[in-house]
mmCIF file of C-alpha atoms in Angstrom:
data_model
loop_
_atom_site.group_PDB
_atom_site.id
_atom_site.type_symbol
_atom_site.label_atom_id
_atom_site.label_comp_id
_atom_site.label_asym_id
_atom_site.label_seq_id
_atom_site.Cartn_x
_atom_site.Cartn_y
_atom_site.Cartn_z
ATOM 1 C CA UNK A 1 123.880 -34.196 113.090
ATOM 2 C CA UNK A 2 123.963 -33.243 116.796
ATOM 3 C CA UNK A 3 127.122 -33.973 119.024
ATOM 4 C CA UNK A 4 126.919 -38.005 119.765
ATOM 5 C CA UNK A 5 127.639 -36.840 123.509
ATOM 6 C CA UNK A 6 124.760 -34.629 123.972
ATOM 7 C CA UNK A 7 121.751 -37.740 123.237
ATOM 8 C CA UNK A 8 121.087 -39.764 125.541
ATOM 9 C CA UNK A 9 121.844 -43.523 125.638
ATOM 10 C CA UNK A 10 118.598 -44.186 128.210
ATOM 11 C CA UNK A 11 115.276 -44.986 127.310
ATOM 12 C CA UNK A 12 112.964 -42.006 127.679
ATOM 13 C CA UNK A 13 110.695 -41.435 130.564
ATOM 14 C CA UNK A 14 107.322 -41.507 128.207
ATOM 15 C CA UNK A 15 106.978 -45.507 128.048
ATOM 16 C CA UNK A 16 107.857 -48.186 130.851
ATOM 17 C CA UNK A 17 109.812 -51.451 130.304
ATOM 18 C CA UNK A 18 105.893 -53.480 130.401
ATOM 19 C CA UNK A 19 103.969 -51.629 128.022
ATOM 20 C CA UNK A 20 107.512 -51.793 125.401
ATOM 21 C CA UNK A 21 107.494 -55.726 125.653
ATOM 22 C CA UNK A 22 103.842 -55.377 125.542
ATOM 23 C CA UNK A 23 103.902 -53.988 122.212
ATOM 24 C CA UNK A 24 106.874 -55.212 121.013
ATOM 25 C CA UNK A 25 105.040 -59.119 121.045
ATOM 26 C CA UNK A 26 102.097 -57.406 118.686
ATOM 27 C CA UNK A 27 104.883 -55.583 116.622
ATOM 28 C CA UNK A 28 106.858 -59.346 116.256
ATOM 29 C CA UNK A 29 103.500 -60.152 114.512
ATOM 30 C CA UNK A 30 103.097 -57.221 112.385
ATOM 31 C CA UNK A 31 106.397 -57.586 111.265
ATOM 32 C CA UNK A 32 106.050 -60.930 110.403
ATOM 33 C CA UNK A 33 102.668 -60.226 108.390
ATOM 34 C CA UNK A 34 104.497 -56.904 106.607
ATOM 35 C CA UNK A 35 107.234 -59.593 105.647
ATOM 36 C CA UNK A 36 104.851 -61.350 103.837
ATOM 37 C CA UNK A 37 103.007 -58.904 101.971
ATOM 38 C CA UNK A 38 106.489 -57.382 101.574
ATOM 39 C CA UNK A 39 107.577 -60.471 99.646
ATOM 40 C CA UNK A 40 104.098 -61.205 97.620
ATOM 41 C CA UNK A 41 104.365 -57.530 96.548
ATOM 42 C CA UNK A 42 108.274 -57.912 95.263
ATOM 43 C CA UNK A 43 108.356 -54.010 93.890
ATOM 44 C CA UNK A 44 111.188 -53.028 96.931
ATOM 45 C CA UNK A 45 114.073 -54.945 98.854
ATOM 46 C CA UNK A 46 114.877 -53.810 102.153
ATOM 47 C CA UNK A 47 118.477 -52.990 103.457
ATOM 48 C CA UNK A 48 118.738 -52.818 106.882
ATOM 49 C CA UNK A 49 122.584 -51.711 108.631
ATOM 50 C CA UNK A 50 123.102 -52.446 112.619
ATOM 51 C CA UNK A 51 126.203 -50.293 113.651
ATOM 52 C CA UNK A 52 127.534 -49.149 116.878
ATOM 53 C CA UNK A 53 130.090 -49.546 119.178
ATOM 54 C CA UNK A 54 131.191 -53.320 120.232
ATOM 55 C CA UNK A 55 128.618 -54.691 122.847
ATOM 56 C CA UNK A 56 125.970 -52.083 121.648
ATOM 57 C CA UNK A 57 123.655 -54.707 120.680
ATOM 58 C CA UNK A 58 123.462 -55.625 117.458
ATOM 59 C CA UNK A 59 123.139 -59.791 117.457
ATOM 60 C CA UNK A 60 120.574 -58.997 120.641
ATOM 61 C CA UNK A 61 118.396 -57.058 118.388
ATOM 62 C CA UNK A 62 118.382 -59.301 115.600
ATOM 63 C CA UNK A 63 117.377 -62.349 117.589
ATOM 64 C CA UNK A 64 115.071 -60.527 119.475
ATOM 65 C CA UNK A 65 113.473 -58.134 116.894
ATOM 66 C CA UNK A 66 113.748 -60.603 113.513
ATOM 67 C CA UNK A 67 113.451 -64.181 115.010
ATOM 68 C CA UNK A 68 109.366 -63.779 114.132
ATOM 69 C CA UNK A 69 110.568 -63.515 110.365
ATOM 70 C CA UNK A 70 110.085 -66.378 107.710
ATOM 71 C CA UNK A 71 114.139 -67.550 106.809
ATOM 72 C CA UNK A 72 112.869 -67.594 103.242
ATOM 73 C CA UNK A 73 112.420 -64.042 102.814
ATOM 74 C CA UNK A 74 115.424 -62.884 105.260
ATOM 75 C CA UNK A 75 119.254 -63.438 105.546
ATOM 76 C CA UNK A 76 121.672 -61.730 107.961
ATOM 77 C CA UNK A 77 125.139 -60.428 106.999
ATOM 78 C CA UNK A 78 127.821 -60.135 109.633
ATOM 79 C CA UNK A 79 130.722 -58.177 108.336
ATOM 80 C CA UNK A 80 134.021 -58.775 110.363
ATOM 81 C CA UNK A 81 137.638 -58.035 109.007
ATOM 82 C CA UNK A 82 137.864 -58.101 105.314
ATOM 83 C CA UNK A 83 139.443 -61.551 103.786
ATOM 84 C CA UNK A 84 142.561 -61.063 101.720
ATOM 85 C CA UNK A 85 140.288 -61.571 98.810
ATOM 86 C CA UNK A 86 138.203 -58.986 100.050
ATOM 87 C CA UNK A 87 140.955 -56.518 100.848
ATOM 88 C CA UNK A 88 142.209 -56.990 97.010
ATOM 89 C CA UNK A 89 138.961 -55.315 95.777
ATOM 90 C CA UNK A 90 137.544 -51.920 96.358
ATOM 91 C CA UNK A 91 135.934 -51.564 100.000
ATOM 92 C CA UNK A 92 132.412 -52.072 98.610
ATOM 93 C CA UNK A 93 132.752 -55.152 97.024
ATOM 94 C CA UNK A 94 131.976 -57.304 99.756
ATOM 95 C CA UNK A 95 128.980 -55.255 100.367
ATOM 96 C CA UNK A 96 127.585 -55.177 96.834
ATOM 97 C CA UNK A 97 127.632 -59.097 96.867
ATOM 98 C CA UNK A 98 125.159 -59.408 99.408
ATOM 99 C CA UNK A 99 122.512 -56.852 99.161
ATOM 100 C CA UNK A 100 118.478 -58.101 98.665
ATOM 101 C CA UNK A 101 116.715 -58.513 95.603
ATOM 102 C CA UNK A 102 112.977 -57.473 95.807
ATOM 103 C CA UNK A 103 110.591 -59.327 97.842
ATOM 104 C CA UNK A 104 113.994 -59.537 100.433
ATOM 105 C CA UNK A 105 114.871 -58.020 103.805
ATOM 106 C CA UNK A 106 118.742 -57.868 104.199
ATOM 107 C CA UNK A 107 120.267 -57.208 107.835
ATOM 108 C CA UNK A 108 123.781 -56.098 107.927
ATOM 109 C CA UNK A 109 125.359 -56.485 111.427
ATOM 110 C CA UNK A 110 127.795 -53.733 110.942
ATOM 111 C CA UNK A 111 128.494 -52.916 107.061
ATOM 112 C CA UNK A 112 130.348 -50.531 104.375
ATOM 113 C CA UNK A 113 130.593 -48.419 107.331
ATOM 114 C CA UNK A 114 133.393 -50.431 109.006
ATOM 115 C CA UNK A 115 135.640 -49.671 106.721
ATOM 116 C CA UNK A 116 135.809 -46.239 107.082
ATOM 117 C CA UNK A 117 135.261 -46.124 111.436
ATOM 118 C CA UNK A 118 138.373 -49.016 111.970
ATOM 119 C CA UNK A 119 140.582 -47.356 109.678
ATOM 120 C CA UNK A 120 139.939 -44.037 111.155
ATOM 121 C CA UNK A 121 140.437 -44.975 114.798
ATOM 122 C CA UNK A 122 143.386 -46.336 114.098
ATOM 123 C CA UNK A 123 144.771 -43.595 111.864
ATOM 124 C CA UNK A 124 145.215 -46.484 108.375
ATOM 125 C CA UNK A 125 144.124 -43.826 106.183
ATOM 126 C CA UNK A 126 144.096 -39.622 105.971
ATOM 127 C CA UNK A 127 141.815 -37.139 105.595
ATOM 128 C CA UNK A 128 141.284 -37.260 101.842
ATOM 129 C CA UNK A 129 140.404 -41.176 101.513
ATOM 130 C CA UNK A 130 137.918 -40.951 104.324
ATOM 131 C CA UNK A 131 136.208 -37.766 102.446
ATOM 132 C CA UNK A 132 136.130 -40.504 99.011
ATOM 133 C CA UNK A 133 134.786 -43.362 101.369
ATOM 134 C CA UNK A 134 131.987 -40.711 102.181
ATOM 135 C CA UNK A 135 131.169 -39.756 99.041
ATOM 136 C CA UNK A 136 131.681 -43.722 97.723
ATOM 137 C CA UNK A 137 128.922 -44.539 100.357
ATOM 138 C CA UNK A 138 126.369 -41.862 99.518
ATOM 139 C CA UNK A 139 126.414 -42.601 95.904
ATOM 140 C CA UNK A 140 126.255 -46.491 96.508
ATOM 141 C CA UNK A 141 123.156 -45.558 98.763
ATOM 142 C CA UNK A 142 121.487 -43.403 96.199
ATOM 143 C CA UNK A 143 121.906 -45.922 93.900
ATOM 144 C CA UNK A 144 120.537 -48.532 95.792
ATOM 145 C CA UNK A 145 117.806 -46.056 96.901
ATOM 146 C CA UNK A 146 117.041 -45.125 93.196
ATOM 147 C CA UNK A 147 116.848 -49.084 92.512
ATOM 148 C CA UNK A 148 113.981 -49.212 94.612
ATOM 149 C CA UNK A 149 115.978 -50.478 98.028
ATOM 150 C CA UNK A 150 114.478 -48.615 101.161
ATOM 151 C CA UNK A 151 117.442 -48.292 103.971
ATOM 152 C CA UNK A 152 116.988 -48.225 107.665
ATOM 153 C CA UNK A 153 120.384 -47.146 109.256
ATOM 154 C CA UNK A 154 120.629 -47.513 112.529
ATOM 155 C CA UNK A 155 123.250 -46.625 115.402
ATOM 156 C CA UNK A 156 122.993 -48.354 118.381
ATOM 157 C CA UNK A 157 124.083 -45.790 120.820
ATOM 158 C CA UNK A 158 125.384 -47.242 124.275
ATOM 159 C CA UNK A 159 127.258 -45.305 127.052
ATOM 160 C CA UNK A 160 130.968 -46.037 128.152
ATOM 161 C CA UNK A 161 129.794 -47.377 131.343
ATOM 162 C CA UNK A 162 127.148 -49.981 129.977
ATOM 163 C CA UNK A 163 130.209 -51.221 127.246
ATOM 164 C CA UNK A 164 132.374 -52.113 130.014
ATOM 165 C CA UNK A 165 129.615 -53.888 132.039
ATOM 166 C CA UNK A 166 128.579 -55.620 129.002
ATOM 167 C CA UNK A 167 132.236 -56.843 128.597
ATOM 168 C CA UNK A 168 132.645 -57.740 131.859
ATOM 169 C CA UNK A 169 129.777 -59.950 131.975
ATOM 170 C CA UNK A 170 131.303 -61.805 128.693
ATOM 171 C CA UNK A 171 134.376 -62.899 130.889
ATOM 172 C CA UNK A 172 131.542 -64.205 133.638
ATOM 173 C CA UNK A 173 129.497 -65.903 132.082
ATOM 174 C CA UNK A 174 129.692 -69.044 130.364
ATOM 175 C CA UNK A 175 126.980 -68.770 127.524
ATOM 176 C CA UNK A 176 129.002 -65.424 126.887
ATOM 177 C CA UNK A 177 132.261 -66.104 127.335
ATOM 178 C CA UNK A 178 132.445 -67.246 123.195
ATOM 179 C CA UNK A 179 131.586 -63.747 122.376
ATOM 180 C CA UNK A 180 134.746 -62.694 124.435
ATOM 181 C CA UNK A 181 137.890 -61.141 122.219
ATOM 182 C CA UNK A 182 140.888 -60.326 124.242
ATOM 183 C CA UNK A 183 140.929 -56.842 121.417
ATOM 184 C CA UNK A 184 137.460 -55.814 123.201
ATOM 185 C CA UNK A 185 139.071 -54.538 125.748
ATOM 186 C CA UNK A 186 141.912 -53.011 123.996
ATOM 187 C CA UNK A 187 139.583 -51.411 121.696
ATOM 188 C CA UNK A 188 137.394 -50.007 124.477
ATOM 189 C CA UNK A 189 139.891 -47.957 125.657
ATOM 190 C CA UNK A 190 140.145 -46.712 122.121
ATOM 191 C CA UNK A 191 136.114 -45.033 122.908
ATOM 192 C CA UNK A 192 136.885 -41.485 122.689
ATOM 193 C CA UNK A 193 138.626 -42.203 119.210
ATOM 194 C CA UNK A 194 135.516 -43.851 117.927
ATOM 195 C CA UNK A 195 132.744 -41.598 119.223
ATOM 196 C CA UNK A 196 134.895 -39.320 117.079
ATOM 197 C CA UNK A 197 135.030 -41.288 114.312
ATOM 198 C CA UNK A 198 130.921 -42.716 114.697
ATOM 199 C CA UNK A 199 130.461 -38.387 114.666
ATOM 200 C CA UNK A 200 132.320 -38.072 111.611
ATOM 201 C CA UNK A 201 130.610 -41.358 109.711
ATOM 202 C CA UNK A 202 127.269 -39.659 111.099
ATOM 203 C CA UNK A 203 128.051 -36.330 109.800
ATOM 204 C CA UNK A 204 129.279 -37.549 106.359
ATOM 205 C CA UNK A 205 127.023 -40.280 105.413
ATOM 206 C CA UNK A 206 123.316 -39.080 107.371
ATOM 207 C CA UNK A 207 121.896 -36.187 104.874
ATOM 208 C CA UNK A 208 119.945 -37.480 102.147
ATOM 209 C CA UNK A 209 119.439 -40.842 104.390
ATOM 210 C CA UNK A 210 119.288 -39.978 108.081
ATOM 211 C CA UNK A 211 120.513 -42.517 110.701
ATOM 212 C CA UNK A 212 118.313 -43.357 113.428
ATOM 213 C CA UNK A 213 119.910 -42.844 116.735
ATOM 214 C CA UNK A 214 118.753 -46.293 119.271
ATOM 215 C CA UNK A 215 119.271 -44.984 122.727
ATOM 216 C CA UNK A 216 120.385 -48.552 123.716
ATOM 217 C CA UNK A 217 121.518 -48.848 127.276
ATOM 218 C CA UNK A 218 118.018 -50.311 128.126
ATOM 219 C CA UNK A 219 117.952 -53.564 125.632
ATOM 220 C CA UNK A 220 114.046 -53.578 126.237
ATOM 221 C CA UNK A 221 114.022 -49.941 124.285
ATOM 222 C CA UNK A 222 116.161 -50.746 121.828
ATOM 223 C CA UNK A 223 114.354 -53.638 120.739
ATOM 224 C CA UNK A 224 110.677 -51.632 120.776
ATOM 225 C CA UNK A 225 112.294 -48.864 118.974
ATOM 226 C CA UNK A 226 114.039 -50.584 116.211
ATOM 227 C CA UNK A 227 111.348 -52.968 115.882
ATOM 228 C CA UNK A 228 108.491 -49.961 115.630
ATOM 229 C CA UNK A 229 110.713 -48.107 113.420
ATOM 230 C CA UNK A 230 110.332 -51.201 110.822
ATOM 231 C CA UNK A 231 106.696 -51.483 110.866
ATOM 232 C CA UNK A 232 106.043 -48.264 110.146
ATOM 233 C CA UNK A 233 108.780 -48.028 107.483
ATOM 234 C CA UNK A 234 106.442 -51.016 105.819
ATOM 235 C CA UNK A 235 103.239 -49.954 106.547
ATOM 236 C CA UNK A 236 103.909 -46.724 104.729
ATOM 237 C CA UNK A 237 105.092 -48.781 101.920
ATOM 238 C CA UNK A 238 101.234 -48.712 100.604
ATOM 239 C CA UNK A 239 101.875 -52.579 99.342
ATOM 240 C CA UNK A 240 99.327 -54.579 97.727
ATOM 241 C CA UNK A 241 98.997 -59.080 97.616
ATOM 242 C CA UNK A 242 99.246 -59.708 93.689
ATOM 243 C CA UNK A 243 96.002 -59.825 91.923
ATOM 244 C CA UNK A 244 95.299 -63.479 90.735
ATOM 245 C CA UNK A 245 95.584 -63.741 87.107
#
């Protein structure tokens, strides 16, 4: 995977902001068809992981990306510091009990991931465990791929300076101000320690299925990107309505 520094966290100079909403309202649409046949055709489920750093994101492009989706065929995962139950188990239990069945889309905002990216960053475990957590993840994933589950990983990538403007504006304003953790900005300062450790989770866990690196400083291109990336995951599907019987 190529140095996290060296790709750019800007939207690129081939499409403007109108013509990405502009097709982003047909792709809600599309998406919202796919879902459909997706469901009717039941052979697959659909897995898809929203990582990146804090502020990258994640809940903006599931509102603004999914909210065209039928509830009945979609649920959302957030995954925020394991419970002591969940912390009793091995890290992928509380991942196992809530991926899709066929016929569903699953959306994990953040995922297995976490626990190998917070523990890293703050130095919880050593060299050796991470390598296991690597290898426990690609198995898990080939499994699941093998199982018929398709998986769309994606890293919303952000730039230092857009984080801290995106955490500022959580202490100003008062629709945001709930989103607010006084650790964001004790984490923040933590960024060089997780760009290492995103590198690392990129590098260990991206052969046999790639992430997709969001440039997502522009929240207009992040949403067109993510969202085109899905319909053509599901158009090349090659899924068919059941034949009446």
């Amino acid at each position: 995977m190529k140095n996290i520094n060296d790709i750019s966290t800007d939207a690129p100079d081939d499409i403007e902001k109108s013509e990405a909403n502009k097709q982003l309202k047909k792709m809600r649409k599309d998406i919202f068809s796919l879902q459909n046949l997706f469901y009717a055709d039941g052979k697959r489920a659909l897995l898809i992981i929203l990582q990146g750093m804090d502020s990258s994101g994640k809940d903006g492009t599931i509102r603004h990306v999914f909210s065209c989706i039928n509830p009945q065929g979609c649920r959302v995962k957030s995954f925020k510091t394991p419970t002591e139950e969940e912390k009793s188990h091995d890290f992928l239990w509380r991942v196992y009990a809530n991926l899709p069945e066929k016929g569903m889309i699953q959306i994990f905002n953040r995922s297995q991931y976490e626990d190998i990216l917070f523990p890293v960053v703050h130095e919880l475990i050593d060299k050796k465990e991470i390598q296991e957590r690597h290898k426990a993840i690609n198995e898990f994933e080939a499994h699941l791929q093998d199982s018929h589950t398709v998986i769309l990983k994606f890293f919303l990538h952000i730039s230092e300076k857009e984080q801290r403007h995106r955490i500022n504006k959580r202490l100003n304003d008062p629709e945001k101000q709930w989103k607010y953790n006084p650790s964001d900005k004790k984490e923040a300062k933590l960024w060089d320690n997780y760009i290492a450790a995103y590198q690392s989770m990129l590098d260990g866990c991206g052969k046999k299925n790639p992430w997709i690196i969001v440039p997502a400083d522009q929240k207009w291109y992040r949403n067109y990107l993510v969202a085109k990336t899905i319909v053509e995951t599901l158009e090349n599907l090659k899924m068919n309505y059941p034949k009446k019987t």
